[in-house]
PDB file of C-alpha atoms in Angstrom:
ATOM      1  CA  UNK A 162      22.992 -19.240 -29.599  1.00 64.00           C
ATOM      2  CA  UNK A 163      20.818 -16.366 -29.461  1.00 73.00           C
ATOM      3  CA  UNK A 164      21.224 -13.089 -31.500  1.00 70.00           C
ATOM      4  CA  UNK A 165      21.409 -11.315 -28.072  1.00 70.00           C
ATOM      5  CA  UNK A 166      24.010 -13.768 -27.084  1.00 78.00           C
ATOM      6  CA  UNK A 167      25.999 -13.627 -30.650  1.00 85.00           C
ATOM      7  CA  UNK A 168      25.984 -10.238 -30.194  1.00 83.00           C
ATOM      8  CA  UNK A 169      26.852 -10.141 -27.075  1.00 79.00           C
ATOM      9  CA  UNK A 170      29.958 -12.548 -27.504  1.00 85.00           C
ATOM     10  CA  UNK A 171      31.218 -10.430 -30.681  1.00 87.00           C
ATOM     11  CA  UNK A 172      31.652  -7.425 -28.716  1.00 82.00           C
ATOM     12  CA  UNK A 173      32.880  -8.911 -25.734  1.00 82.00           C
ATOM     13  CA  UNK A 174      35.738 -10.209 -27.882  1.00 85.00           C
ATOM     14  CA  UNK A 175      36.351  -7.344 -30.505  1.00 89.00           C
ATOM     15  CA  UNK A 176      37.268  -5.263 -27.363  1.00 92.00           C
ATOM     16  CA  UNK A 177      40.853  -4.422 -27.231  1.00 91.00           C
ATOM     17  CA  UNK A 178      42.281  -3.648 -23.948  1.00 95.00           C
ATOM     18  CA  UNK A 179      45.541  -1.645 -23.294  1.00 96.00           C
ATOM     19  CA  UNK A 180      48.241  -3.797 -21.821  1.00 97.00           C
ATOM     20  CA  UNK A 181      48.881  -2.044 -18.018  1.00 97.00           C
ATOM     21  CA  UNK A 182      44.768  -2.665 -17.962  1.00 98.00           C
ATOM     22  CA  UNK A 183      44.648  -6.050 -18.730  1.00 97.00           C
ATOM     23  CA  UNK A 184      48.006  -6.542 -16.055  1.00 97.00           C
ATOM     24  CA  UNK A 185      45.770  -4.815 -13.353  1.00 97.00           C
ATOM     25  CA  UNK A 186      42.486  -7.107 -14.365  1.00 97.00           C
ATOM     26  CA  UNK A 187      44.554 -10.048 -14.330  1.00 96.00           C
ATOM     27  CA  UNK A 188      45.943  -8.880 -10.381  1.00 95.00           C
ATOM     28  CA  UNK A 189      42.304  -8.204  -9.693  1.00 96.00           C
ATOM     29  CA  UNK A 190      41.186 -11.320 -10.441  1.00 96.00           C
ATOM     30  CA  UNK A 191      43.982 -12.707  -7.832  1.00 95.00           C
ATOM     31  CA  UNK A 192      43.106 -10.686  -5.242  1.00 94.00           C
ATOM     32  CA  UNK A 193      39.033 -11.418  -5.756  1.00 93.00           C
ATOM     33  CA  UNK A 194      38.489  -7.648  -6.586  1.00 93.00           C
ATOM     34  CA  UNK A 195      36.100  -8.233  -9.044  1.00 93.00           C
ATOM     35  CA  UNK A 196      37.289  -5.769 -12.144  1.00 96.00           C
ATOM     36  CA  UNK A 197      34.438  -4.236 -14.457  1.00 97.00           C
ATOM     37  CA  UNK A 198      34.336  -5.999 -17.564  1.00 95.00           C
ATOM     38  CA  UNK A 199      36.393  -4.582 -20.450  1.00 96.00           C
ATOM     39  CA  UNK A 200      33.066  -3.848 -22.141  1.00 94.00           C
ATOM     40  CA  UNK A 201      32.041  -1.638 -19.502  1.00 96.00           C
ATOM     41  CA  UNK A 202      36.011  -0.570 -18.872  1.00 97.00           C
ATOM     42  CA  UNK A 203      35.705   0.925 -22.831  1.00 97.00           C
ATOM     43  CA  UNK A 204      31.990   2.819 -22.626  1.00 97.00           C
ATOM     44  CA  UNK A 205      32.942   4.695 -19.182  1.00 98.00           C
ATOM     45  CA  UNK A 206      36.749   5.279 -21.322  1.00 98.00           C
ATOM     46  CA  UNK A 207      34.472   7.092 -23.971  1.00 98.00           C
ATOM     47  CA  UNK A 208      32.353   8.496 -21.786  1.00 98.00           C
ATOM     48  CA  UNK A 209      34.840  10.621 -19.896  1.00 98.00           C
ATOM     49  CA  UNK A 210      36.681  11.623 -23.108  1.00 98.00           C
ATOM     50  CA  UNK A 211      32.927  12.877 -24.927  1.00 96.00           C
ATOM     51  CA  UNK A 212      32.638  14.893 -21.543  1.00 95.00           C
ATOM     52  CA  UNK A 213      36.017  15.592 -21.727  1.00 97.00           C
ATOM     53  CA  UNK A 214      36.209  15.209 -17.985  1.00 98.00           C
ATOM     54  CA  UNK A 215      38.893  16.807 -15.766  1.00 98.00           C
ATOM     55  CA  UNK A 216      37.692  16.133 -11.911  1.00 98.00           C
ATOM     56  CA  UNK A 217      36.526  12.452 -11.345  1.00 98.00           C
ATOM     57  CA  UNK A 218      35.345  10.145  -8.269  1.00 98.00           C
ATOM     58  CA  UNK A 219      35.754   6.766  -7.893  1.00 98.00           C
ATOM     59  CA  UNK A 220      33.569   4.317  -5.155  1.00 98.00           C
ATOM     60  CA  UNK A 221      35.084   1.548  -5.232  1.00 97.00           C
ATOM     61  CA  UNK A 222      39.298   1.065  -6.373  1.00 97.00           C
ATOM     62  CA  UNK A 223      39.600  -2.468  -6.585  1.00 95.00           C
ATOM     63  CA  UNK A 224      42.391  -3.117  -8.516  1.00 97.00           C
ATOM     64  CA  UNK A 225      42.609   0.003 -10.621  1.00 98.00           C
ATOM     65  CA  UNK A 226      41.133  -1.498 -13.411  1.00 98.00           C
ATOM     66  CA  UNK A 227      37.894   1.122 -13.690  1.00 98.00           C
ATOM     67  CA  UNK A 228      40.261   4.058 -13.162  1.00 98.00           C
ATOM     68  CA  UNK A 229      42.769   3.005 -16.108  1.00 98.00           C
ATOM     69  CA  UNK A 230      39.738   3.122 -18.008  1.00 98.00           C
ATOM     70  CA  UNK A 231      38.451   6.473 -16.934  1.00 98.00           C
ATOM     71  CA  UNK A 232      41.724   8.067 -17.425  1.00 98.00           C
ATOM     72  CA  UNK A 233      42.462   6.163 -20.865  1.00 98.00           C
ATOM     73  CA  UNK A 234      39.672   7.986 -22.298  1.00 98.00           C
ATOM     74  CA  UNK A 235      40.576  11.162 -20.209  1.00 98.00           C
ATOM     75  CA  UNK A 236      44.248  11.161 -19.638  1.00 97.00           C
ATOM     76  CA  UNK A 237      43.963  15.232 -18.158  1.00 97.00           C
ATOM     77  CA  UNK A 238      41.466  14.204 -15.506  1.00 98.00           C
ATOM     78  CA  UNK A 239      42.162  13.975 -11.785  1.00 98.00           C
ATOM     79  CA  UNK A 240      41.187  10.718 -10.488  1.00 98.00           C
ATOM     80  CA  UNK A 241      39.832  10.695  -6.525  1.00 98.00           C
ATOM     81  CA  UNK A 242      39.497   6.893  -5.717  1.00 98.00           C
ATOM     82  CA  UNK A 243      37.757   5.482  -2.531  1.00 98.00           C
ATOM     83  CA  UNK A 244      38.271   2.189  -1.268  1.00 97.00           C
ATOM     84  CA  UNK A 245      37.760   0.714   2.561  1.00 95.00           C
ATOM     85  CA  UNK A 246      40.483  -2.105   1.479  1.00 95.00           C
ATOM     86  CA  UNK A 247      44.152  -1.313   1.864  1.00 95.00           C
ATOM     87  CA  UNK A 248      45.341  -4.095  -0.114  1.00 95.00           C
ATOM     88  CA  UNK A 249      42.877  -3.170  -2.921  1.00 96.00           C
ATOM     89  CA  UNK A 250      44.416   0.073  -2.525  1.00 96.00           C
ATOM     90  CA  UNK A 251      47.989  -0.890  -3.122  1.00 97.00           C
ATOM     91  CA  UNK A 252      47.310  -3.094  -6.000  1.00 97.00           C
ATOM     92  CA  UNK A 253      45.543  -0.178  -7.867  1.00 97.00           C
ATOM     93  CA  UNK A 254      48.355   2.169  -6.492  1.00 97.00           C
ATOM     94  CA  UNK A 255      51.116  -0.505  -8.760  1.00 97.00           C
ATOM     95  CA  UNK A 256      48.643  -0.383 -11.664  1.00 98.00           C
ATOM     96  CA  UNK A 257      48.856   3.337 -11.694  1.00 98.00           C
ATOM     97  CA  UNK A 258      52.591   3.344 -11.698  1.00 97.00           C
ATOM     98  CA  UNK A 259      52.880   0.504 -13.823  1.00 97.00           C
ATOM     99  CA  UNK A 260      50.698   2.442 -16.418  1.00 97.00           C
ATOM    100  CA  UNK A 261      52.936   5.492 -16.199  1.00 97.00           C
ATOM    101  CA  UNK A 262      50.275   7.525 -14.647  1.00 97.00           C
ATOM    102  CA  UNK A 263      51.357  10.419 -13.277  1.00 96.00           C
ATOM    103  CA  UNK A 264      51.188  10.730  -9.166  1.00 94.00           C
ATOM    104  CA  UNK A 265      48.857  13.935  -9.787  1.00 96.00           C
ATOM    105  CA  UNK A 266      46.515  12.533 -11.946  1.00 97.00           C
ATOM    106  CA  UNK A 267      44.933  10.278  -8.895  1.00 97.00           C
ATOM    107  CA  UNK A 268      44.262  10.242  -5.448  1.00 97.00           C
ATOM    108  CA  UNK A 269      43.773   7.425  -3.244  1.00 97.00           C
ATOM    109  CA  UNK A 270      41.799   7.413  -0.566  1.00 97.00           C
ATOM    110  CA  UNK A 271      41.397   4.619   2.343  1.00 96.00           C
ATOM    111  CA  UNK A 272      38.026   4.572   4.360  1.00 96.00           C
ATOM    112  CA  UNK A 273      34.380   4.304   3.978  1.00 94.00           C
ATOM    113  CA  UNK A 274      32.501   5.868   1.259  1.00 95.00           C
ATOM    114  CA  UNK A 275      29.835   6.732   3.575  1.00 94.00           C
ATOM    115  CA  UNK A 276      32.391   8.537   5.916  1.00 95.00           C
ATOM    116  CA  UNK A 277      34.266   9.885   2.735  1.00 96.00           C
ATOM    117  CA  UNK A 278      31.017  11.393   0.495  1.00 96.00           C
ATOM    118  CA  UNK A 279      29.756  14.033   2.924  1.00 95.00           C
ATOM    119  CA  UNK A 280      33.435  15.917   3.422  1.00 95.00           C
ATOM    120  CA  UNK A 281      33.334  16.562  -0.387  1.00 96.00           C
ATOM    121  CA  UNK A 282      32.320  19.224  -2.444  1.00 95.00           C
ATOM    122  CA  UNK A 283      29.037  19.626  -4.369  1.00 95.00           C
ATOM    123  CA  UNK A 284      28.923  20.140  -8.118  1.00 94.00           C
ATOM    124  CA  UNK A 285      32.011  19.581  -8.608  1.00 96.00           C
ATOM    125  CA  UNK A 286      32.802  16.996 -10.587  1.00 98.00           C
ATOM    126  CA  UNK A 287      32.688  15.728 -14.410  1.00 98.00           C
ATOM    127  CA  UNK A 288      31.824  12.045 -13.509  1.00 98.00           C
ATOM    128  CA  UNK A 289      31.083   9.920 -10.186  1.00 98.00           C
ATOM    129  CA  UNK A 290      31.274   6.059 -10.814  1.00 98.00           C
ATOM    130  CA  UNK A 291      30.209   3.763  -8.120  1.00 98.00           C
ATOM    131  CA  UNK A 292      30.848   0.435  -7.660  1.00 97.00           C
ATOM    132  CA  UNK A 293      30.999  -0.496  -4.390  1.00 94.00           C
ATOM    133  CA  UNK A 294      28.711  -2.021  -1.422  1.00 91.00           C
ATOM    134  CA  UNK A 295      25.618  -2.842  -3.459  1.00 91.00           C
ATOM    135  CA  UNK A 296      23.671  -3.176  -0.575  1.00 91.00           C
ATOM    136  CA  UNK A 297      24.313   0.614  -0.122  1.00 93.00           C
ATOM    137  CA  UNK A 298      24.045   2.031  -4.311  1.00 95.00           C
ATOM    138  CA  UNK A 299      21.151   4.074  -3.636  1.00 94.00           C
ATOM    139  CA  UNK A 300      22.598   6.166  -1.228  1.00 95.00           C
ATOM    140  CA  UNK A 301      25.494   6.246  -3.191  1.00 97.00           C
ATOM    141  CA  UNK A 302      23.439   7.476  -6.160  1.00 97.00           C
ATOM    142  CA  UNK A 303      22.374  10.247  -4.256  1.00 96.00           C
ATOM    143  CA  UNK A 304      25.669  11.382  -2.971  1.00 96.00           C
ATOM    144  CA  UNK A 305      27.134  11.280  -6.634  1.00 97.00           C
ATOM    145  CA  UNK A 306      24.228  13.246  -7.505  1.00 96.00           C
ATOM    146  CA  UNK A 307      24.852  15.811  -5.350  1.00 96.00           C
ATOM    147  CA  UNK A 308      28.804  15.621  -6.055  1.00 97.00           C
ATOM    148  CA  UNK A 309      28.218  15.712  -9.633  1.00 97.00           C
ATOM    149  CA  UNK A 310      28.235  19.819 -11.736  1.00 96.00           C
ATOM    150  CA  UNK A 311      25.020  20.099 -14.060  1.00 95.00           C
ATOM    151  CA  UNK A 312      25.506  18.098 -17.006  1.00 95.00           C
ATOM    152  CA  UNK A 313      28.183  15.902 -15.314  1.00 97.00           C
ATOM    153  CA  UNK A 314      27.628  11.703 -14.911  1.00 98.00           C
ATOM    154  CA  UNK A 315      26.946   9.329 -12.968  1.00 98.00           C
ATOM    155  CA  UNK A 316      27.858   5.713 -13.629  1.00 98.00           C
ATOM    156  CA  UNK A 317      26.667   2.328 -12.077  1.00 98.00           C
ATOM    157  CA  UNK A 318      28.370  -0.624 -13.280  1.00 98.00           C
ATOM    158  CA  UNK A 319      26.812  -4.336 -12.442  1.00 96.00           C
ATOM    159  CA  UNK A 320      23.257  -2.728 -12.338  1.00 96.00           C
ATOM    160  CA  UNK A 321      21.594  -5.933 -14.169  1.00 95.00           C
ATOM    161  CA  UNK A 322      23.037  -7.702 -10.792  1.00 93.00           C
ATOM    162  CA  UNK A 323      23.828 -11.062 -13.801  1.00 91.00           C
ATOM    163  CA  UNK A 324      20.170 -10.937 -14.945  1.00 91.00           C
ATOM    164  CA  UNK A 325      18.208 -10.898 -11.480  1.00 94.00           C
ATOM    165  CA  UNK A 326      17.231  -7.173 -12.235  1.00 94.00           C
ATOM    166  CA  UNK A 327      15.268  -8.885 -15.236  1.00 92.00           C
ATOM    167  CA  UNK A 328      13.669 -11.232 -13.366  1.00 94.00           C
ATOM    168  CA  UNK A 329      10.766 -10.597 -11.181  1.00 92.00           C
ATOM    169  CA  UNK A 330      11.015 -13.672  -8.761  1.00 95.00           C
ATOM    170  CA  UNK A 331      14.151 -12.318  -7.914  1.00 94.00           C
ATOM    171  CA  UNK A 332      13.900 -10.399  -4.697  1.00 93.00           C
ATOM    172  CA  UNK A 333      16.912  -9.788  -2.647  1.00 94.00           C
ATOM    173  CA  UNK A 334      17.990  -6.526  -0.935  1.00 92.00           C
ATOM    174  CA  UNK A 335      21.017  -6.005  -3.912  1.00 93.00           C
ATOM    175  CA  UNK A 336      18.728  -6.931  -6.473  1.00 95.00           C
ATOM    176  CA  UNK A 337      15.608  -4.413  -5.266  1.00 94.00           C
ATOM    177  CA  UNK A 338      17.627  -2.033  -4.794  1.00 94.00           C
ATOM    178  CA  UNK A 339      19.175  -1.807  -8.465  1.00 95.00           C
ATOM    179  CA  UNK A 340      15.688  -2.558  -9.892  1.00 95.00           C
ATOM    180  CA  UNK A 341      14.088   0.513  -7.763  1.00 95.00           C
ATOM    181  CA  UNK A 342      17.382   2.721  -8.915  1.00 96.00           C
ATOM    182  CA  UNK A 343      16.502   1.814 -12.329  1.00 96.00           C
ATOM    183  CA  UNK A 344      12.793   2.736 -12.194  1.00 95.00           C
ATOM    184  CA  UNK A 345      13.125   5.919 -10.093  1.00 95.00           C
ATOM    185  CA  UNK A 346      16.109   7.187 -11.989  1.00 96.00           C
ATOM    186  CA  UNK A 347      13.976   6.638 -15.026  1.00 95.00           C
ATOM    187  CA  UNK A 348      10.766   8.326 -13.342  1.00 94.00           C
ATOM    188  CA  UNK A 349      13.074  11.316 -11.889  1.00 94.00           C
ATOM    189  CA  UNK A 350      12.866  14.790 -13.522  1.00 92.00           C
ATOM    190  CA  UNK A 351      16.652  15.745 -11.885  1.00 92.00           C
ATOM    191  CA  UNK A 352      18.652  13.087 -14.015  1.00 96.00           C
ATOM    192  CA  UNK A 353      18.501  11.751 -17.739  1.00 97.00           C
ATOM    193  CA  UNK A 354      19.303   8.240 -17.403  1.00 97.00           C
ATOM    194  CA  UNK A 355      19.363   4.821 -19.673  1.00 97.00           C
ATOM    195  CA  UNK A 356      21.114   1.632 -19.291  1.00 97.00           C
ATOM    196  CA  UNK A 357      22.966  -0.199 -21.298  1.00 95.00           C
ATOM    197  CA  UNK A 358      22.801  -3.553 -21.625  1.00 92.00           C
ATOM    198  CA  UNK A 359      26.638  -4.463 -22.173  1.00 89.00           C
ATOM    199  CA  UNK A 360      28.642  -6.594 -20.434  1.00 88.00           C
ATOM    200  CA  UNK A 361      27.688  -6.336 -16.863  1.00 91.00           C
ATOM    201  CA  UNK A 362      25.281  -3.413 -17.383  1.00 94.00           C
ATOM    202  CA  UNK A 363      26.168   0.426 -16.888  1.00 97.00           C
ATOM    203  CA  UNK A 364      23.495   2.879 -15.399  1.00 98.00           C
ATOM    204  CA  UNK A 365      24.390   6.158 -17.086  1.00 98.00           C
ATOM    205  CA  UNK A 366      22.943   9.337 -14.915  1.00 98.00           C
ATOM    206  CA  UNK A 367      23.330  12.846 -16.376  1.00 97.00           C
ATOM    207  CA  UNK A 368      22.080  15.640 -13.526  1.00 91.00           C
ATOM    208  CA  UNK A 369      20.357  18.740 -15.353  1.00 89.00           C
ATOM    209  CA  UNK A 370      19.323  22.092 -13.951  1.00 77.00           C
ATOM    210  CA  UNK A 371      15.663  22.186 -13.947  1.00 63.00           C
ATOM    211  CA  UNK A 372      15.921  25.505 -13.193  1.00 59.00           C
TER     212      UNK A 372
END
């Protein structure tokens, strides 16, 4: 085994997740929604309590696994979670009660996130996380860009797409387009960005005022 690998194994199982999370991964996983990892579930749980966010946007419900973890690590947040699948929906909607979070503390919304993006308000939120229609995650970007206050995140689970990213043969249309978000993000003057490398991957955007 690799040190990468060792490494990668120790945190994967020093990670200690709360009890109504691990009850929602483990409904994900029945219904095929495809949970972040708890390695990723814990760095977007820390990074919403270091910006001690209050206003957050979800693309992408599944389960409720992702937003457990957002609002573990900032329990006075608002939560505004879009999903297209009402099943997804209800399962995240259980989680949520199941955890003992409070109806105002989220907000579920059913429909398209391209439909749902353009109604909202600009610069006004703490974090946008995205993780939802790959095919679609650079328009996405943008829209959480533009959703996002100065200083406020952006987050992009799965980015590494399970190594393709790394890989130049690989050229699909999910895989471009979260190499090309990688490199322009990295090129771009409006956003700090880095990635880390844990778990699935996590694109972490922060918009500054270049004013």
């Amino acid at each position: 085994m690799s040190e990468h690998d060792a490494n990668a194994r120790f945190i994967r199982e020093s990670i200690v997740e709360p009890a109504s999370i691990a009850r929602a991964r483990a409904h994900a996983i029945e219904l095929g929604a495809a949970p972040v990892s708890a390695a990723v579930g814990s760095q977007i749980a820390v990074l919403a309590a270091a910006t001690a966010a209050r206003s957050i946007v979800e693309i992408g419900t599944g389960a409720g696994v992702s937003g457990l973890w957002l609002l573990h690590g900032a329990p006075q947040a608002v939560l505004t979670s879009i999903d297209n699948e009402p099943e997804h929906l209800a399962a995240a909607r259980q989680a949520f009660a199941d955890a003992r979070i409070p109806a105002t503390k989220a907000r579920f919304i059913t429909g398209r996130a391209s439909d749902v993006l353009p109604r909202m308000n600009e610069a006004s939120y703490d974090i946008v996380l995205i993780d939802a229609d790959s095919e679609n995650v650079i328009e996405y970007v943008e829209h959480g860009l533009r959703l996002a206050r100065t200083g406020g995140m952006v987050l992009v689970p799965r980015v590494l797409a399970g190594g393709r990213v790394a890989d130049p043969v690989q050229r699909d249309e999910v895989t471009s387009a979260y190499r090309s978000l990688i490199q322009e993000t990295q090129e771009s003057s409006a956003v700090l960005a880095t990635v880390s490398t844990t778990g699935e991957g996590l694109l972490q955007l922060v918009s500054v005022d270049n004013d």
